[in-house]
Amino acid sequence: EAGSKQSEIFKLMERRLLKLIINPAMIATWLLGLTLIWLMGQAAFLQAGWLHAKLALVLALSAVHGFFVNWVKDFAADRNAHSQKFYRIVNEIPTALLILIVILAVVKPF
């Protein structure tokens, strides 16, 4: 319930998670990914289909990150518009994207 002690604890936890883990991880992902592209060279980047797919998945992960940031802000302002079930389901999206990204990077199927 909005304004309850439990709600305030969750708001603090969400803010810390976002600022201490999620945002730095997204920044590191982009910096390391762009470094990988630079080290591989543009010719290799243009020819590697797996890298294109991986980049598309990282862009999707970045979009999910943007949604999460907005939801944390809404939650902090007591404007939560989604159910617990919604958050449980949407919480699995980054994990699924991560698995696909790692598979593409390791297997390089195309």
mmCIF file with all atom_site columns, C-alpha atoms in Angstrom:
data_model
loop_
_atom_site.group_PDB
_atom_site.id
_atom_site.type_symbol
_atom_site.label_atom_id
_atom_site.label_alt_id
_atom_site.label_comp_id
_atom_site.label_asym_id
_atom_site.label_entity_id
_atom_site.label_seq_id
_atom_site.pdbx_PDB_ins_code
_atom_site.Cartn_x
_atom_site.Cartn_y
_atom_site.Cartn_z
_atom_site.occupancy
_atom_site.B_iso_or_equiv
_atom_site.pdbx_formal_charge
_atom_site.auth_seq_id
_atom_site.auth_comp_id
_atom_site.auth_asym_id
_atom_site.auth_atom_id
_atom_site.pdbx_PDB_model_num
ATOM 1   C CA . GLU A 1 1   ? 0.000  0.000   0.000   1.00 0.00 ? 1   GLU A CA 1
ATOM 2   C CA . ALA A 1 2   ? 1.290  3.466   -0.898  1.00 0.00 ? 2   ALA A CA 1
ATOM 3   C CA . GLY A 1 3   ? 2.888  5.297   2.010   1.00 0.00 ? 3   GLY A CA 1
ATOM 4   C CA . SER A 1 4   ? 3.285  2.166   4.148   1.00 0.00 ? 4   SER A CA 1
ATOM 5   C CA . LYS A 1 5   ? 6.570  1.272   5.802   1.00 0.00 ? 5   LYS A CA 1
ATOM 6   C CA . GLN A 1 6   ? 6.966  -1.694  3.463   1.00 0.00 ? 6   GLN A CA 1
ATOM 7   C CA . SER A 1 7   ? 6.380  0.544   0.437   1.00 0.00 ? 7   SER A CA 1
ATOM 8   C CA . GLU A 1 8   ? 9.078  2.960   1.611   1.00 0.00 ? 8   GLU A CA 1
ATOM 9   C CA . ILE A 1 9   ? 11.538 0.096   2.145   1.00 0.00 ? 9   ILE A CA 1
ATOM 10  C CA . PHE A 1 10  ? 10.854 -1.197  -1.366  1.00 0.00 ? 10  PHE A CA 1
ATOM 11  C CA . LYS A 1 11  ? 11.363 2.299   -2.791  1.00 0.00 ? 11  LYS A CA 1
ATOM 12  C CA . LEU A 1 12  ? 14.764 2.507   -1.101  1.00 0.00 ? 12  LEU A CA 1
ATOM 13  C CA . MET A 1 13  ? 15.719 -0.954  -2.330  1.00 0.00 ? 13  MET A CA 1
ATOM 14  C CA . GLU A 1 14  ? 14.665 -0.144  -5.901  1.00 0.00 ? 14  GLU A CA 1
ATOM 15  C CA . ARG A 1 15  ? 16.581 3.150   -5.914  1.00 0.00 ? 15  ARG A CA 1
ATOM 16  C CA . ARG A 1 16  ? 19.743 1.446   -4.627  1.00 0.00 ? 16  ARG A CA 1
ATOM 17  C CA . LEU A 1 17  ? 19.419 -1.408  -7.101  1.00 0.00 ? 17  LEU A CA 1
ATOM 18  C CA . LEU A 1 18  ? 19.045 1.039   -9.971  1.00 0.00 ? 18  LEU A CA 1
ATOM 19  C CA . LYS A 1 19  ? 21.880 3.366   -8.969  1.00 0.00 ? 19  LYS A CA 1
ATOM 20  C CA . LEU A 1 20  ? 24.408 0.824   -7.659  1.00 0.00 ? 20  LEU A CA 1
ATOM 21  C CA . ILE A 1 21  ? 23.901 -2.132  -9.983  1.00 0.00 ? 21  ILE A CA 1
ATOM 22  C CA . ILE A 1 22  ? 21.644 -1.599  -12.981 1.00 0.00 ? 22  ILE A CA 1
ATOM 23  C CA . ASN A 1 23  ? 22.886 1.780   -14.260 1.00 0.00 ? 23  ASN A CA 1
ATOM 24  C CA . PRO A 1 24  ? 26.625 0.934   -13.887 1.00 0.00 ? 24  PRO A CA 1
ATOM 25  C CA . ALA A 1 25  ? 26.027 -2.433  -15.574 1.00 0.00 ? 25  ALA A CA 1
ATOM 26  C CA . MET A 1 26  ? 24.306 -0.763  -18.538 1.00 0.00 ? 26  MET A CA 1
ATOM 27  C CA . ILE A 1 27  ? 27.121 1.783   -18.878 1.00 0.00 ? 27  ILE A CA 1
ATOM 28  C CA . ALA A 1 28  ? 29.747 -0.985  -18.712 1.00 0.00 ? 28  ALA A CA 1
ATOM 29  C CA . THR A 1 29  ? 27.831 -3.026  -21.290 1.00 0.00 ? 29  THR A CA 1
ATOM 30  C CA . TRP A 1 30  ? 27.844 -0.178  -23.790 1.00 0.00 ? 30  TRP A CA 1
ATOM 31  C CA . LEU A 1 31  ? 31.461 0.855   -23.145 1.00 0.00 ? 31  LEU A CA 1
ATOM 32  C CA . LEU A 1 32  ? 32.781 -2.690  -23.412 1.00 0.00 ? 32  LEU A CA 1
ATOM 33  C CA . GLY A 1 33  ? 30.611 -3.451  -26.433 1.00 0.00 ? 33  GLY A CA 1
ATOM 34  C CA . LEU A 1 34  ? 31.741 -0.370  -28.305 1.00 0.00 ? 34  LEU A CA 1
ATOM 35  C CA . THR A 1 35  ? 35.339 -1.215  -27.387 1.00 0.00 ? 35  THR A CA 1
ATOM 36  C CA . LEU A 1 36  ? 34.818 -4.711  -28.831 1.00 0.00 ? 36  LEU A CA 1
ATOM 37  C CA . ILE A 1 37  ? 33.529 -3.240  -32.094 1.00 0.00 ? 37  ILE A CA 1
ATOM 38  C CA . TRP A 1 38  ? 36.455 -0.820  -32.236 1.00 0.00 ? 38  TRP A CA 1
ATOM 39  C CA . LEU A 1 39  ? 39.011 -3.569  -31.562 1.00 0.00 ? 39  LEU A CA 1
ATOM 40  C CA . MET A 1 40  ? 37.455 -5.893  -34.147 1.00 0.00 ? 40  MET A CA 1
ATOM 41  C CA . GLY A 1 41  ? 37.483 -3.186  -36.770 1.00 0.00 ? 41  GLY A CA 1
ATOM 42  C CA . GLN A 1 42  ? 34.629 -1.960  -38.889 1.00 0.00 ? 42  GLN A CA 1
ATOM 43  C CA . ALA A 1 43  ? 35.065 -4.580  -41.629 1.00 0.00 ? 43  ALA A CA 1
ATOM 44  C CA . ALA A 1 44  ? 34.656 -7.430  -39.155 1.00 0.00 ? 44  ALA A CA 1
ATOM 45  C CA . PHE A 1 45  ? 31.656 -5.696  -37.598 1.00 0.00 ? 45  PHE A CA 1
ATOM 46  C CA . LEU A 1 46  ? 29.897 -5.308  -40.928 1.00 0.00 ? 46  LEU A CA 1
ATOM 47  C CA . GLN A 1 47  ? 30.382 -8.998  -41.758 1.00 0.00 ? 47  GLN A CA 1
ATOM 48  C CA . ALA A 1 48  ? 29.540 -10.612 -38.405 1.00 0.00 ? 48  ALA A CA 1
ATOM 49  C CA . GLY A 1 49  ? 25.844 -11.538 -38.389 1.00 0.00 ? 49  GLY A CA 1
ATOM 50  C CA . TRP A 1 50  ? 26.024 -12.751 -34.785 1.00 0.00 ? 50  TRP A CA 1
ATOM 51  C CA . LEU A 1 51  ? 27.309 -9.334  -33.730 1.00 0.00 ? 51  LEU A CA 1
ATOM 52  C CA . HIS A 1 52  ? 24.387 -7.611  -35.464 1.00 0.00 ? 52  HIS A CA 1
ATOM 53  C CA . ALA A 1 53  ? 21.948 -9.903  -33.642 1.00 0.00 ? 53  ALA A CA 1
ATOM 54  C CA . LYS A 1 54  ? 23.773 -9.313  -30.369 1.00 0.00 ? 54  LYS A CA 1
ATOM 55  C CA . LEU A 1 55  ? 23.640 -5.544  -30.869 1.00 0.00 ? 55  LEU A CA 1
ATOM 56  C CA . ALA A 1 56  ? 19.903 -5.754  -31.568 1.00 0.00 ? 56  ALA A CA 1
ATOM 57  C CA . LEU A 1 57  ? 19.416 -7.686  -28.324 1.00 0.00 ? 57  LEU A CA 1
ATOM 58  C CA . VAL A 1 58  ? 21.525 -5.154  -26.406 1.00 0.00 ? 58  VAL A CA 1
ATOM 59  C CA . LEU A 1 59  ? 19.359 -2.368  -27.840 1.00 0.00 ? 59  LEU A CA 1
ATOM 60  C CA . ALA A 1 60  ? 16.283 -4.286  -26.655 1.00 0.00 ? 60  ALA A CA 1
ATOM 61  C CA . LEU A 1 61  ? 17.900 -4.647  -23.230 1.00 0.00 ? 61  LEU A CA 1
ATOM 62  C CA . SER A 1 62  ? 18.555 -0.906  -23.196 1.00 0.00 ? 62  SER A CA 1
ATOM 63  C CA . ALA A 1 63  ? 14.885 -0.276  -23.961 1.00 0.00 ? 63  ALA A CA 1
ATOM 64  C CA . VAL A 1 64  ? 13.885 -2.581  -21.093 1.00 0.00 ? 64  VAL A CA 1
ATOM 65  C CA . HIS A 1 65  ? 16.298 -0.639  -18.878 1.00 0.00 ? 65  HIS A CA 1
ATOM 66  C CA . GLY A 1 66  ? 14.517 2.576   -19.842 1.00 0.00 ? 66  GLY A CA 1
ATOM 67  C CA . PHE A 1 67  ? 11.150 1.063   -18.908 1.00 0.00 ? 67  PHE A CA 1
ATOM 68  C CA . PHE A 1 68  ? 12.557 -0.085  -15.565 1.00 0.00 ? 68  PHE A CA 1
ATOM 69  C CA . VAL A 1 69  ? 13.904 3.391   -14.823 1.00 0.00 ? 69  VAL A CA 1
ATOM 70  C CA . ASN A 1 70  ? 10.471 4.898   -15.491 1.00 0.00 ? 70  ASN A CA 1
ATOM 71  C CA . TRP A 1 71  ? 8.744  2.272   -13.352 1.00 0.00 ? 71  TRP A CA 1
ATOM 72  C CA . VAL A 1 72  ? 11.114 2.960   -10.455 1.00 0.00 ? 72  VAL A CA 1
ATOM 73  C CA . LYS A 1 73  ? 10.289 6.666   -10.740 1.00 0.00 ? 73  LYS A CA 1
ATOM 74  C CA . ASP A 1 74  ? 6.557  5.895   -10.826 1.00 0.00 ? 74  ASP A CA 1
ATOM 75  C CA . PHE A 1 75  ? 6.906  3.593   -7.847  1.00 0.00 ? 75  PHE A CA 1
ATOM 76  C CA . ALA A 1 76  ? 8.800  6.277   -5.904  1.00 0.00 ? 76  ALA A CA 1
ATOM 77  C CA . ALA A 1 77  ? 5.976  8.756   -6.622  1.00 0.00 ? 77  ALA A CA 1
ATOM 78  C CA . ASP A 1 78  ? 3.279  6.206   -5.606  1.00 0.00 ? 78  ASP A CA 1
ATOM 79  C CA . ARG A 1 79  ? 2.025  5.999   -9.195  1.00 0.00 ? 79  ARG A CA 1
ATOM 80  C CA . ASN A 1 80  ? 2.428  2.249   -9.550  1.00 0.00 ? 80  ASN A CA 1
ATOM 81  C CA . ALA A 1 81  ? 0.096  1.207   -12.383 1.00 0.00 ? 81  ALA A CA 1
ATOM 82  C CA . HIS A 1 82  ? 0.982  -2.487  -12.686 1.00 0.00 ? 82  HIS A CA 1
ATOM 83  C CA . SER A 1 83  ? 0.246  -5.633  -10.730 1.00 0.00 ? 83  SER A CA 1
ATOM 84  C CA . GLN A 1 84  ? 2.691  -7.860  -8.885  1.00 0.00 ? 84  GLN A CA 1
ATOM 85  C CA . LYS A 1 85  ? 2.205  -10.514 -11.559 1.00 0.00 ? 85  LYS A CA 1
ATOM 86  C CA . PHE A 1 86  ? 3.192  -8.030  -14.278 1.00 0.00 ? 86  PHE A CA 1
ATOM 87  C CA . TYR A 1 87  ? 6.445  -7.190  -12.492 1.00 0.00 ? 87  TYR A CA 1
ATOM 88  C CA . ARG A 1 88  ? 7.230  -10.868 -11.881 1.00 0.00 ? 88  ARG A CA 1
ATOM 89  C CA . ILE A 1 89  ? 6.828  -11.624 -15.576 1.00 0.00 ? 89  ILE A CA 1
ATOM 90  C CA . VAL A 1 90  ? 8.646  -8.553  -16.899 1.00 0.00 ? 90  VAL A CA 1
ATOM 91  C CA . ASN A 1 91  ? 11.492 -9.221  -14.452 1.00 0.00 ? 91  ASN A CA 1
ATOM 92  C CA . GLU A 1 92  ? 12.418 -12.283 -16.532 1.00 0.00 ? 92  GLU A CA 1
ATOM 93  C CA . ILE A 1 93  ? 12.965 -10.334 -19.761 1.00 0.00 ? 93  ILE A CA 1
ATOM 94  C CA . PRO A 1 94  ? 16.517 -9.141  -18.925 1.00 0.00 ? 94  PRO A CA 1
ATOM 95  C CA . THR A 1 95  ? 17.511 -12.690 -17.966 1.00 0.00 ? 95  THR A CA 1
ATOM 96  C CA . ALA A 1 96  ? 16.201 -14.099 -21.254 1.00 0.00 ? 96  ALA A CA 1
ATOM 97  C CA . LEU A 1 97  ? 17.988 -11.361 -23.211 1.00 0.00 ? 97  LEU A CA 1
ATOM 98  C CA . LEU A 1 98  ? 21.207 -11.997 -21.268 1.00 0.00 ? 98  LEU A CA 1
ATOM 99  C CA . ILE A 1 99  ? 21.095 -15.722 -22.079 1.00 0.00 ? 99  ILE A CA 1
ATOM 100 C CA . LEU A 1 100 ? 20.562 -15.022 -25.779 1.00 0.00 ? 100 LEU A CA 1
ATOM 101 C CA . ILE A 1 101 ? 23.347 -12.405 -25.838 1.00 0.00 ? 101 ILE A CA 1
ATOM 102 C CA . VAL A 1 102 ? 25.824 -14.770 -24.174 1.00 0.00 ? 102 VAL A CA 1
ATOM 103 C CA . ILE A 1 103 ? 24.903 -17.627 -26.511 1.00 0.00 ? 103 ILE A CA 1
ATOM 104 C CA . LEU A 1 104 ? 25.474 -15.377 -29.528 1.00 0.00 ? 104 LEU A CA 1
ATOM 105 C CA . ALA A 1 105 ? 28.832 -14.184 -28.181 1.00 0.00 ? 105 ALA A CA 1
ATOM 106 C CA . VAL A 1 106 ? 30.090 -17.684 -27.350 1.00 0.00 ? 106 VAL A CA 1
ATOM 107 C CA . VAL A 1 107 ? 28.651 -19.820 -30.162 1.00 0.00 ? 107 VAL A CA 1
ATOM 108 C CA . LYS A 1 108 ? 28.746 -17.183 -32.956 1.00 0.00 ? 108 LYS A CA 1
ATOM 109 C CA . PRO A 1 109 ? 26.214 -19.174 -34.984 1.00 0.00 ? 109 PRO A CA 1
ATOM 110 C CA . PHE A 1 110 ? 26.326 -16.959 -38.076 1.00 0.00 ? 110 PHE A CA 1
#
